[in-house]
GROMACS .gro file of N, CA and C in nm:
model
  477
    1UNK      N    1   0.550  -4.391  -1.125
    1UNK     CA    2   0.589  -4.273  -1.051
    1UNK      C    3   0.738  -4.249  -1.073
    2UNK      N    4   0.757  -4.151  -1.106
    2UNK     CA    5   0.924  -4.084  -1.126
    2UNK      C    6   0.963  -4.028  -1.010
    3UNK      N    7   1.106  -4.043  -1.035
    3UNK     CA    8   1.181  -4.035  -0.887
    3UNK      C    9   1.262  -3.878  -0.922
    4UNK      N   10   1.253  -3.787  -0.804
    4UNK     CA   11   1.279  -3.647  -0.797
    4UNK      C   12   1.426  -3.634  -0.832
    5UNK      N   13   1.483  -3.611  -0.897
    5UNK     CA   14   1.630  -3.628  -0.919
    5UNK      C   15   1.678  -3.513  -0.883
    6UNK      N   16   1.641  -3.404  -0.839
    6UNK     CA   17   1.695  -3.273  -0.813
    6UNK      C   18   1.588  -3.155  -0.780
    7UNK      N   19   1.676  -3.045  -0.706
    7UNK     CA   20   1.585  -2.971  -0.640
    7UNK      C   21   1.664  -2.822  -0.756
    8UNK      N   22   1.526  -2.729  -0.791
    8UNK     CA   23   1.592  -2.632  -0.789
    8UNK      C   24   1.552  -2.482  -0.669
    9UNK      N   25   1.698  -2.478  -0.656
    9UNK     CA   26   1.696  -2.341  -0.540
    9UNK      C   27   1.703  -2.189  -0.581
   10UNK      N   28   1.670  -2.135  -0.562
   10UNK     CA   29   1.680  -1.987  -0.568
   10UNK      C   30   1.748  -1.895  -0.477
   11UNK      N   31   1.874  -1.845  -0.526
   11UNK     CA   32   1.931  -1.775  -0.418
   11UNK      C   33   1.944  -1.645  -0.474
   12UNK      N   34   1.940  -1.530  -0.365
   12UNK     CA   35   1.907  -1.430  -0.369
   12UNK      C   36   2.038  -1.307  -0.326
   13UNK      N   37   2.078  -1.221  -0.393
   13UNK     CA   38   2.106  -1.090  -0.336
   13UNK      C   39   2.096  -0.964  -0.392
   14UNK      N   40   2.082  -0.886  -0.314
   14UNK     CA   41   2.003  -0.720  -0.360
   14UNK      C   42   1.860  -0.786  -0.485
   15UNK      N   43   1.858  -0.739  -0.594
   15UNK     CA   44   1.776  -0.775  -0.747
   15UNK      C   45   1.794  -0.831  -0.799
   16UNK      N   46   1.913  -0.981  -0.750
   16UNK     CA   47   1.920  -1.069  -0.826
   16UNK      C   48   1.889  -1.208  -0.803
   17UNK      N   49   1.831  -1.276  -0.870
   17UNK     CA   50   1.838  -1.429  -0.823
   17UNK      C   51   1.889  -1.530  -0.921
   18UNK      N   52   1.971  -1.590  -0.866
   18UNK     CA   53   2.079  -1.698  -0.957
   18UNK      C   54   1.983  -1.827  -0.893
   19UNK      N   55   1.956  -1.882  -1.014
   19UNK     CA   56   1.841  -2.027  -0.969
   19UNK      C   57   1.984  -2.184  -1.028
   20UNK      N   58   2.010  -2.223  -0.939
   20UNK     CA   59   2.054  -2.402  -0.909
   20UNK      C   60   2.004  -2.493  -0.859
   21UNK      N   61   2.015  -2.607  -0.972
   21UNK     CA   62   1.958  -2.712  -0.988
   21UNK      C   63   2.072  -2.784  -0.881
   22UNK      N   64   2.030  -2.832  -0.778
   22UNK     CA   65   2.100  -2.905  -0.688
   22UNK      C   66   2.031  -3.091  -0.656
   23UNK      N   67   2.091  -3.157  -0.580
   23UNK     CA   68   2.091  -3.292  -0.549
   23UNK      C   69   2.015  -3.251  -0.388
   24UNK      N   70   1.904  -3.285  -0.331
   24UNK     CA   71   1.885  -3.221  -0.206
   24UNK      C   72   1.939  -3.306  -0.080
   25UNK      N   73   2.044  -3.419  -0.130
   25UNK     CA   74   2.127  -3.489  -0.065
   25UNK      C   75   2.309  -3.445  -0.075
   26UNK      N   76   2.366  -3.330  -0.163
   26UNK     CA   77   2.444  -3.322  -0.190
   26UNK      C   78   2.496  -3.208  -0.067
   27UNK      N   79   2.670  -3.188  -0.082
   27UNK     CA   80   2.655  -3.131   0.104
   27UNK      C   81   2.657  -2.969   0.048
   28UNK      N   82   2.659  -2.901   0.162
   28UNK     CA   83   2.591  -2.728   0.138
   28UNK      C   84   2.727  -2.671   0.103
   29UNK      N   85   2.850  -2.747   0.102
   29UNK     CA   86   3.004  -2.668   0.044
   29UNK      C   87   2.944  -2.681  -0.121
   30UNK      N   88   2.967  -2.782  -0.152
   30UNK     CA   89   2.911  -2.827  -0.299
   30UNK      C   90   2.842  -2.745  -0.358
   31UNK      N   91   2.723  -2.693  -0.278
   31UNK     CA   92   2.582  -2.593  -0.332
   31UNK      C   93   2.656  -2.512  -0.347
   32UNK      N   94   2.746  -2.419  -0.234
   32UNK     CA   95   2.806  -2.320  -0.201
   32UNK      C   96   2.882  -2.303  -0.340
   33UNK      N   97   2.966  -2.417  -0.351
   33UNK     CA   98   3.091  -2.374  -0.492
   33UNK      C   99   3.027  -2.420  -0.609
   34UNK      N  100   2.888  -2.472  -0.611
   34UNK     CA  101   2.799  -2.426  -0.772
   34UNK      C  102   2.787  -2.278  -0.756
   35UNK      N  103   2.735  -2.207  -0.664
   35UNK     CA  104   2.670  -2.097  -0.668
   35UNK      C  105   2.814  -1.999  -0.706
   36UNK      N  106   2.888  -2.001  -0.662
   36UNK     CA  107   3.023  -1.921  -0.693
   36UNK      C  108   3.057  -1.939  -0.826
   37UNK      N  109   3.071  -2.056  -0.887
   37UNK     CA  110   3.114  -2.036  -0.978
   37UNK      C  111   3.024  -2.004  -1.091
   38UNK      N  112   2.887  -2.007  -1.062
   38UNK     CA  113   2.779  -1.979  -1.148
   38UNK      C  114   2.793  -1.804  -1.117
   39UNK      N  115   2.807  -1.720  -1.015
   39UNK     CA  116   2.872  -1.626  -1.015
   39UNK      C  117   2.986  -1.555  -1.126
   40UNK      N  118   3.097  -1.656  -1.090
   40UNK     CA  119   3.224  -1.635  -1.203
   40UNK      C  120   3.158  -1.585  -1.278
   41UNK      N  121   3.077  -1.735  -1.323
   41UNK     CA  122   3.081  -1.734  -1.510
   41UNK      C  123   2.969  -1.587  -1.574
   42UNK      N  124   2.900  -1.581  -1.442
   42UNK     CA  125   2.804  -1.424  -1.470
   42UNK      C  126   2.853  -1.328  -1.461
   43UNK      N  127   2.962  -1.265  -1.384
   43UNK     CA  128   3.021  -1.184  -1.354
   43UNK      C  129   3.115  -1.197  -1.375
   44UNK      N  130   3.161  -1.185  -1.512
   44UNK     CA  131   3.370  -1.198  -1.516
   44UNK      C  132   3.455  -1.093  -1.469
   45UNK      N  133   3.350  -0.977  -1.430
   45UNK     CA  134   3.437  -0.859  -1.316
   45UNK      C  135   3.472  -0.851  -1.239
   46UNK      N  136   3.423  -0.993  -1.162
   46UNK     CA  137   3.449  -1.015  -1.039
   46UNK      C  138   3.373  -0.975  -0.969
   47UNK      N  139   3.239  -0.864  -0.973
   47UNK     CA  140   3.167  -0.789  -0.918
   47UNK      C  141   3.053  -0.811  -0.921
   48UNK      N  142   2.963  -0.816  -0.848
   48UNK     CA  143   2.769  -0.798  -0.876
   48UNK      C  144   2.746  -0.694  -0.928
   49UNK      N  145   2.625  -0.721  -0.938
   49UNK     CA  146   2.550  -0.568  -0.951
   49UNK      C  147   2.574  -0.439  -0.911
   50UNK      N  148   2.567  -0.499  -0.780
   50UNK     CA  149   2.538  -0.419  -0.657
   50UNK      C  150   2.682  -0.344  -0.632
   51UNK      N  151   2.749  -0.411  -0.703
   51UNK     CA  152   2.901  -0.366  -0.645
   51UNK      C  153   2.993  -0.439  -0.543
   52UNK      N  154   2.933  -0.555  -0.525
   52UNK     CA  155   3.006  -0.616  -0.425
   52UNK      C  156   3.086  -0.753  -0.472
   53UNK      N  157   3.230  -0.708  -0.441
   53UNK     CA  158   3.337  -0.851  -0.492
   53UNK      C  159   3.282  -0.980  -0.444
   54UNK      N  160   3.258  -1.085  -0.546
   54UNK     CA  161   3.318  -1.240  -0.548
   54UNK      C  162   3.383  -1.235  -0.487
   55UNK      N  163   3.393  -1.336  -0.370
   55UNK     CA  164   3.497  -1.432  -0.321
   55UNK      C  165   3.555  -1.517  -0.348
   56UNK      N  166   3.724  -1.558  -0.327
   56UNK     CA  167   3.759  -1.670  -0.431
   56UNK      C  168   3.715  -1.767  -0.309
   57UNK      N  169   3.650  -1.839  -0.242
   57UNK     CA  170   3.634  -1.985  -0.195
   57UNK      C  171   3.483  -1.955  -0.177
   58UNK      N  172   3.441  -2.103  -0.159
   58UNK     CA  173   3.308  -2.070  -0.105
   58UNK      C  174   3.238  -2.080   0.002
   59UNK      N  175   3.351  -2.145   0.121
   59UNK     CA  176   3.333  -2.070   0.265
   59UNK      C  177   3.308  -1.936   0.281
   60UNK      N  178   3.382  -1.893   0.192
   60UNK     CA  179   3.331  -1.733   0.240
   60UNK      C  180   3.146  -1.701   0.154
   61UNK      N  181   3.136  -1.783   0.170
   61UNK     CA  182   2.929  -1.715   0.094
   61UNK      C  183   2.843  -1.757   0.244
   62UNK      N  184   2.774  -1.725   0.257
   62UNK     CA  185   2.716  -1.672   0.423
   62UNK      C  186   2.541  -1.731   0.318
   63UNK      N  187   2.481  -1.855   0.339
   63UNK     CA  188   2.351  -1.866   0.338
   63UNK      C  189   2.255  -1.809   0.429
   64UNK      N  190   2.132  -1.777   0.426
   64UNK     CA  191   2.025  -1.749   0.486
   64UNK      C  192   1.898  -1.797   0.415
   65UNK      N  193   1.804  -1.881   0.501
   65UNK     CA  194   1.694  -1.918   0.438
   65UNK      C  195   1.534  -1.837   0.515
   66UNK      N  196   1.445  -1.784   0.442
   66UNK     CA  197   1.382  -1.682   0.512
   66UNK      C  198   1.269  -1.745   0.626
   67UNK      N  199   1.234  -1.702   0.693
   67UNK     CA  200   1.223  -1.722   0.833
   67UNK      C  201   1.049  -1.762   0.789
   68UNK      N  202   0.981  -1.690   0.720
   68UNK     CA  203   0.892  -1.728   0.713
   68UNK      C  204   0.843  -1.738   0.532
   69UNK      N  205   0.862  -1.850   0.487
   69UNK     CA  206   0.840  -1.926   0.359
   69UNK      C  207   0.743  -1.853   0.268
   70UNK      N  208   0.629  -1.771   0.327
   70UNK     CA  209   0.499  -1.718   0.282
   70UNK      C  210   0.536  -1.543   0.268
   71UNK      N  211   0.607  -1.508   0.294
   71UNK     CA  212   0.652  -1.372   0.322
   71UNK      C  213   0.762  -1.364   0.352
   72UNK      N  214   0.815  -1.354   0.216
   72UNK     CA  215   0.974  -1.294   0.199
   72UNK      C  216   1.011  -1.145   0.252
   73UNK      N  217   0.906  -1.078   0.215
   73UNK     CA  218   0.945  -0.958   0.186
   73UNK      C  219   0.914  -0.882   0.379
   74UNK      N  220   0.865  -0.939   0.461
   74UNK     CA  221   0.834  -0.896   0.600
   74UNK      C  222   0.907  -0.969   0.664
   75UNK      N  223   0.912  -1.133   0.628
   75UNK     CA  224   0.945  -1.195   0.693
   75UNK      C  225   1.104  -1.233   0.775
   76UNK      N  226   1.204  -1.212   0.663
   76UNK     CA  227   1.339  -1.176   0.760
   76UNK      C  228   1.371  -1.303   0.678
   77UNK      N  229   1.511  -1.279   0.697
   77UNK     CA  230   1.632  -1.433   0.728
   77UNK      C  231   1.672  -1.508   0.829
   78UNK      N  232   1.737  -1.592   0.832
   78UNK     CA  233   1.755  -1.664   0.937
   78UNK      C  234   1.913  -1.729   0.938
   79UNK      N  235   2.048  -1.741   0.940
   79UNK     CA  236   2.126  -1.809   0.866
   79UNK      C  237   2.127  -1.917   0.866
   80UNK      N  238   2.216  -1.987   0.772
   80UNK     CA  239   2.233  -2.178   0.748
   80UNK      C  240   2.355  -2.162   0.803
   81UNK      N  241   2.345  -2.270   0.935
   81UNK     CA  242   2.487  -2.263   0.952
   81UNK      C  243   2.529  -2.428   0.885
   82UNK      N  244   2.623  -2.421   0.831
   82UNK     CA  245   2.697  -2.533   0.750
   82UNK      C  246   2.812  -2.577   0.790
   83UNK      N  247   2.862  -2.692   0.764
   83UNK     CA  248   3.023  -2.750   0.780
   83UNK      C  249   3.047  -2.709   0.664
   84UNK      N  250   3.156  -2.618   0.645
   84UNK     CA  251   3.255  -2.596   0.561
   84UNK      C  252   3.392  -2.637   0.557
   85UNK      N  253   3.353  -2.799   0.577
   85UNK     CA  254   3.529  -2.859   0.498
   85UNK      C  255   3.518  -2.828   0.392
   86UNK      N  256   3.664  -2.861   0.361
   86UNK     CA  257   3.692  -2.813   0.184
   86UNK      C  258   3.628  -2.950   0.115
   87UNK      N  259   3.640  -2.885  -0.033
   87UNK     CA  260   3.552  -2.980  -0.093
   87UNK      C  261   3.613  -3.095  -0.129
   88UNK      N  262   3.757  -3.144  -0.097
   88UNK     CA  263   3.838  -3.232  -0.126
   88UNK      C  264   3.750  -3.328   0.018
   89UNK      N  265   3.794  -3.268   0.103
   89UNK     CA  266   3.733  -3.365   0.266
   89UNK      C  267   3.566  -3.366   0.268
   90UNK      N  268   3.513  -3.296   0.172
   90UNK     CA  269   3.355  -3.357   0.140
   90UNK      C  270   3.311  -3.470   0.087
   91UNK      N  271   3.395  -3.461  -0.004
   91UNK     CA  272   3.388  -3.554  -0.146
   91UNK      C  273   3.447  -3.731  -0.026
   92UNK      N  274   3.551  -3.702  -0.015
   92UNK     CA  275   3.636  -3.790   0.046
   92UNK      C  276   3.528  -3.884   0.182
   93UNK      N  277   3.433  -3.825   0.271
   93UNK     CA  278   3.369  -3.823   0.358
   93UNK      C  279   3.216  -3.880   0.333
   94UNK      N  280   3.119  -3.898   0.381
   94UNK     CA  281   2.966  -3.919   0.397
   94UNK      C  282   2.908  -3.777   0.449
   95UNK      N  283   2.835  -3.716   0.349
   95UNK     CA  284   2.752  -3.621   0.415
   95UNK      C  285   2.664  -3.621   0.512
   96UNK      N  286   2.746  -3.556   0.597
   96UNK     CA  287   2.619  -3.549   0.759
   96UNK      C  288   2.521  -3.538   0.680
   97UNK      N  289   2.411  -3.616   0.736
   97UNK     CA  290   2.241  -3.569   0.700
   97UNK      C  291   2.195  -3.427   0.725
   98UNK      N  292   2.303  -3.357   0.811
   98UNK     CA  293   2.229  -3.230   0.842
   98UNK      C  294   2.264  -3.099   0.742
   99UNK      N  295   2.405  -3.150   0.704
   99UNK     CA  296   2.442  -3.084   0.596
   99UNK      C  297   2.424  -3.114   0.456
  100UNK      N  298   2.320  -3.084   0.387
  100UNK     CA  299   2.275  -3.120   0.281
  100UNK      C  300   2.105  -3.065   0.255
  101UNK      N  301   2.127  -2.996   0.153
  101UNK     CA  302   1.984  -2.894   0.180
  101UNK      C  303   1.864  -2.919   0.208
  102UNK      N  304   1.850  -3.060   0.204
  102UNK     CA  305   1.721  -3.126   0.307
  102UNK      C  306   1.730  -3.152   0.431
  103UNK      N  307   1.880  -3.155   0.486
  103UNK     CA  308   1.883  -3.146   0.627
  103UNK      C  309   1.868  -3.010   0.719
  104UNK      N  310   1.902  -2.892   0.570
  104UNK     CA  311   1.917  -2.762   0.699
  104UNK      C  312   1.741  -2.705   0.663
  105UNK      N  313   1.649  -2.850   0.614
  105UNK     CA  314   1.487  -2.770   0.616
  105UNK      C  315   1.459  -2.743   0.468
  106UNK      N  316   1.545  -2.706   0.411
  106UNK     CA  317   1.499  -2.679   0.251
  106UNK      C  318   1.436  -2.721   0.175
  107UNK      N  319   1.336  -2.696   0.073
  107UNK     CA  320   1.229  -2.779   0.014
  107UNK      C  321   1.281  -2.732  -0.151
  108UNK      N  322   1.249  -2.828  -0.229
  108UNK     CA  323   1.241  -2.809  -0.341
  108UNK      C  324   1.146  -2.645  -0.399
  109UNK      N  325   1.207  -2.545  -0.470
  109UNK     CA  326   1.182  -2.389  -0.511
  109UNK      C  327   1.193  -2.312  -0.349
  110UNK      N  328   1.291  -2.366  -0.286
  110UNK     CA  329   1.304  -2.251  -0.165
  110UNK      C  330   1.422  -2.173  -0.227
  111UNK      N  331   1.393  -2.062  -0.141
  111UNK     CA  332   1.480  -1.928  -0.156
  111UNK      C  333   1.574  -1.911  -0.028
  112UNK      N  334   1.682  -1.908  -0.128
  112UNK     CA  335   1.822  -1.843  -0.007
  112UNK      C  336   1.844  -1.708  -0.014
  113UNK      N  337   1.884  -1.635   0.092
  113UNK     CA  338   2.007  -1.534   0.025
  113UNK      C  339   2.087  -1.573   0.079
  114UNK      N  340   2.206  -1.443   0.019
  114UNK     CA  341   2.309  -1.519   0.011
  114UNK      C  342   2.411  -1.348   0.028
  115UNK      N  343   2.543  -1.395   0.130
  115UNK     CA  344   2.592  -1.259   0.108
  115UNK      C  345   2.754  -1.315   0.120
  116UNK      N  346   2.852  -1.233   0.151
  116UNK     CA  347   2.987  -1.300   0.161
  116UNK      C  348   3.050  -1.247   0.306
  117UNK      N  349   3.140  -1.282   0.349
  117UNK     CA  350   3.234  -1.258   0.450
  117UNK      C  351   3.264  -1.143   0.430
  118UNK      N  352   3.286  -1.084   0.323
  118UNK     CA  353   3.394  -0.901   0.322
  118UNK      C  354   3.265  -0.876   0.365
  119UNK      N  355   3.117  -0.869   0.304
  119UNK     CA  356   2.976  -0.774   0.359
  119UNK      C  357   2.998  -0.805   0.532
  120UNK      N  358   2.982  -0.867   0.541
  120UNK     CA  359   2.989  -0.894   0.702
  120UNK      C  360   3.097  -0.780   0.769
  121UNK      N  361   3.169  -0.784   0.695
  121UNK     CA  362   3.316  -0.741   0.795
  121UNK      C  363   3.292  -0.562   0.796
  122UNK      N  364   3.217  -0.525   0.650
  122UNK     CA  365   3.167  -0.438   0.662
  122UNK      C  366   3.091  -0.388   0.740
  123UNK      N  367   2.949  -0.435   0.787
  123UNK     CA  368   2.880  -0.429   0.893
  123UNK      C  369   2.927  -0.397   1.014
  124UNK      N  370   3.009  -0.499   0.999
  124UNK     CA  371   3.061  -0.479   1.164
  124UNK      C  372   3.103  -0.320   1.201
  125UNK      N  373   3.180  -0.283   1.062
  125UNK     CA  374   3.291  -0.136   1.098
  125UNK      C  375   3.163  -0.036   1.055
  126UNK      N  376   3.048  -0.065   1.064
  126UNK     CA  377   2.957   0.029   1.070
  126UNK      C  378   2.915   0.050   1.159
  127UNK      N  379   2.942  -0.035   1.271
  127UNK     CA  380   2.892  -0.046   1.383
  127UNK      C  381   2.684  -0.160   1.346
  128UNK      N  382   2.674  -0.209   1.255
  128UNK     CA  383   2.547  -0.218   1.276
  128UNK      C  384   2.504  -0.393   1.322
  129UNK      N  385   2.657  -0.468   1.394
  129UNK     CA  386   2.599  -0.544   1.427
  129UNK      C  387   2.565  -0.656   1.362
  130UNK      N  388   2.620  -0.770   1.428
  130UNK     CA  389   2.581  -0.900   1.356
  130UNK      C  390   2.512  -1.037   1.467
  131UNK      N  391   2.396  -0.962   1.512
  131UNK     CA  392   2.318  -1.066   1.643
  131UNK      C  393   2.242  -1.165   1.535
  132UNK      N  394   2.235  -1.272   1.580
  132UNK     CA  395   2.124  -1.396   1.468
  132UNK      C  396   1.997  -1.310   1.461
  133UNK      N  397   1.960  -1.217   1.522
  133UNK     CA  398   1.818  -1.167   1.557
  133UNK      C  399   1.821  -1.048   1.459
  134UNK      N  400   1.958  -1.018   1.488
  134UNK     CA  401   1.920  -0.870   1.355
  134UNK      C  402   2.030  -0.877   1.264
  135UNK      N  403   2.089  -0.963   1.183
  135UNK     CA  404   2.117  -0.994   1.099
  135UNK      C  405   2.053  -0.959   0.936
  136UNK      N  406   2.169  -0.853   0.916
  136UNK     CA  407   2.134  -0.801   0.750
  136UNK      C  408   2.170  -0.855   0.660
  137UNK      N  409   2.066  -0.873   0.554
  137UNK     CA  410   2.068  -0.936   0.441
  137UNK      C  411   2.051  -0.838   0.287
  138UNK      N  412   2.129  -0.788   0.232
  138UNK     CA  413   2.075  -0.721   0.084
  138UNK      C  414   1.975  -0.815   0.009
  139UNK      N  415   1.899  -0.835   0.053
  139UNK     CA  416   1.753  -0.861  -0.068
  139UNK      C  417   1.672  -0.758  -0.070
  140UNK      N  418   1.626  -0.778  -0.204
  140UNK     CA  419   1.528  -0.646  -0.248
  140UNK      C  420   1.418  -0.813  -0.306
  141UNK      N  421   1.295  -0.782  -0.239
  141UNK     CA  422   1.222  -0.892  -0.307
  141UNK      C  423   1.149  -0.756  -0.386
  142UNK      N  424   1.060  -0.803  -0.529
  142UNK     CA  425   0.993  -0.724  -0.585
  142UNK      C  426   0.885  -0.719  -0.582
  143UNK      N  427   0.779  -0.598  -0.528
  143UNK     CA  428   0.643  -0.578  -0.563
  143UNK      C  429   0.601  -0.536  -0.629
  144UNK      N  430   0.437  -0.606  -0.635
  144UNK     CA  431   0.405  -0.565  -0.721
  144UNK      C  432   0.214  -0.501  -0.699
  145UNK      N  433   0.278  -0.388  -0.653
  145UNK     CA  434   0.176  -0.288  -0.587
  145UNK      C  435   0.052  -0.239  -0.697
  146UNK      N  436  -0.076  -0.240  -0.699
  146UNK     CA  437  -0.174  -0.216  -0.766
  146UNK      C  438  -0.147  -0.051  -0.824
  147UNK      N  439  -0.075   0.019  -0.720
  147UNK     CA  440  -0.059   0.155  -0.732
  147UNK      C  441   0.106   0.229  -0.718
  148UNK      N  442   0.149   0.139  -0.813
  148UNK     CA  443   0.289   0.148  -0.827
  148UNK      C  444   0.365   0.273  -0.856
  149UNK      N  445   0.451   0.364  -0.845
  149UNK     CA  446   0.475   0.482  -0.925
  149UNK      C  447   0.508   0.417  -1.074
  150UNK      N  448   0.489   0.549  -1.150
  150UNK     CA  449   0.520   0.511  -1.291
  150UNK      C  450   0.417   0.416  -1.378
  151UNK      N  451   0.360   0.390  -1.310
  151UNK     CA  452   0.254   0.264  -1.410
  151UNK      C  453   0.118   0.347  -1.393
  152UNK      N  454   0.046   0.390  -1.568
  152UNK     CA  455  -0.034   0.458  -1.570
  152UNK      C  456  -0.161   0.429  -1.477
  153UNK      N  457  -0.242   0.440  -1.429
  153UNK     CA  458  -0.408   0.466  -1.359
  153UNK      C  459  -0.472   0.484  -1.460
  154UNK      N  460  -0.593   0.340  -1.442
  154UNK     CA  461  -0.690   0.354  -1.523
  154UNK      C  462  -0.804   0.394  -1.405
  155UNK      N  463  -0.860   0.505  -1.525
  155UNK     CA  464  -1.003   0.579  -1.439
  155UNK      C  465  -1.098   0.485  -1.407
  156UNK      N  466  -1.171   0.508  -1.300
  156UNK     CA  467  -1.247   0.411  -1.259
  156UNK      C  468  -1.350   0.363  -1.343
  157UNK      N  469  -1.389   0.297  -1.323
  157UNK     CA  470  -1.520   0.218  -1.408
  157UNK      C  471  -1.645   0.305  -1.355
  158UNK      N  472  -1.722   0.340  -1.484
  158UNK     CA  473  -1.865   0.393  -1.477
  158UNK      C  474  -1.921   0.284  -1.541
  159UNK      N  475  -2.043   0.274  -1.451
  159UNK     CA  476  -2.139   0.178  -1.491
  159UNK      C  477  -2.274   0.275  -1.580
   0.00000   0.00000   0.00000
């Protein structure tokens, strides 16, 4: 029997998903500043897709893991709340058990999203609110509807 050496995660925002191979004992700053800099190196504009700036640290990235595992797309987010020492006082330290993506519940192919501190700050000056209960997330999960626009219709079957 072989021993699991790593988990990979899927994190999510708007149409994109950036997939990391993580340690599911390693602490959630760590995850946090793979995922950023796997960012960087995708985005040398500094920008997503979507239009929204990189952050330079990775305290500022805001996890969410979805509320219900079976249904992304109804089911909602939830946030991870994490210790964000810096990664000098991580390294230096013993990872709480709780911080470390098997402690905040995470399973090997779970899905995060993922958004930053400026989105937040945005929200707020929209007035739309940042309660744990209604907490916005840019994911677009993708369907894949039998009767999609744009995808031709085949005529029914005659027997």
């Amino acid at each position: 029997m072989s021993a699991v050496l790593g988990w990979t995660l899927r994190f999510k925002h708007h149409k994109t998903t950036t997939l990391l191979h993580v340690d599911p004992l390693q602490s959630m700053i760590s995850v946090k500043a793979e995922l950023l800099r796997s960012l960087k190196d995708t985005h040398p504009n500094g920008r997503l897709s979507s239009g929204v700036a990189i952050p330079d640290t990775p305290s500022d990235i805001v996890l969410g893991k979805a509320k219900d595992v079976h249904d992304l797309t109804n089911g909602g987010w939830e946030r991870v709340y994490t210790n964000d020492a810096s990664l000098s006082d991580a390294k230096k330290k013993k990872v709480s058990p709780d911080d470390c993506p098997k402690g905040v519940g995470l399973r090997d192919g779970s899905v995060l999203a993922y958004k930053f501190q400026s989105e937040e700050l945005d929200m707020e000056d929209e007035g739309l609110g940042l309660d744990d209960e209604d907490e916005k997330w840019d994911v677009v999960i993708a369907s894949y509807d039998e009767n999609a626009e744009g995808l031709p219709q085949l005529p029914p079957a005659t027997e």
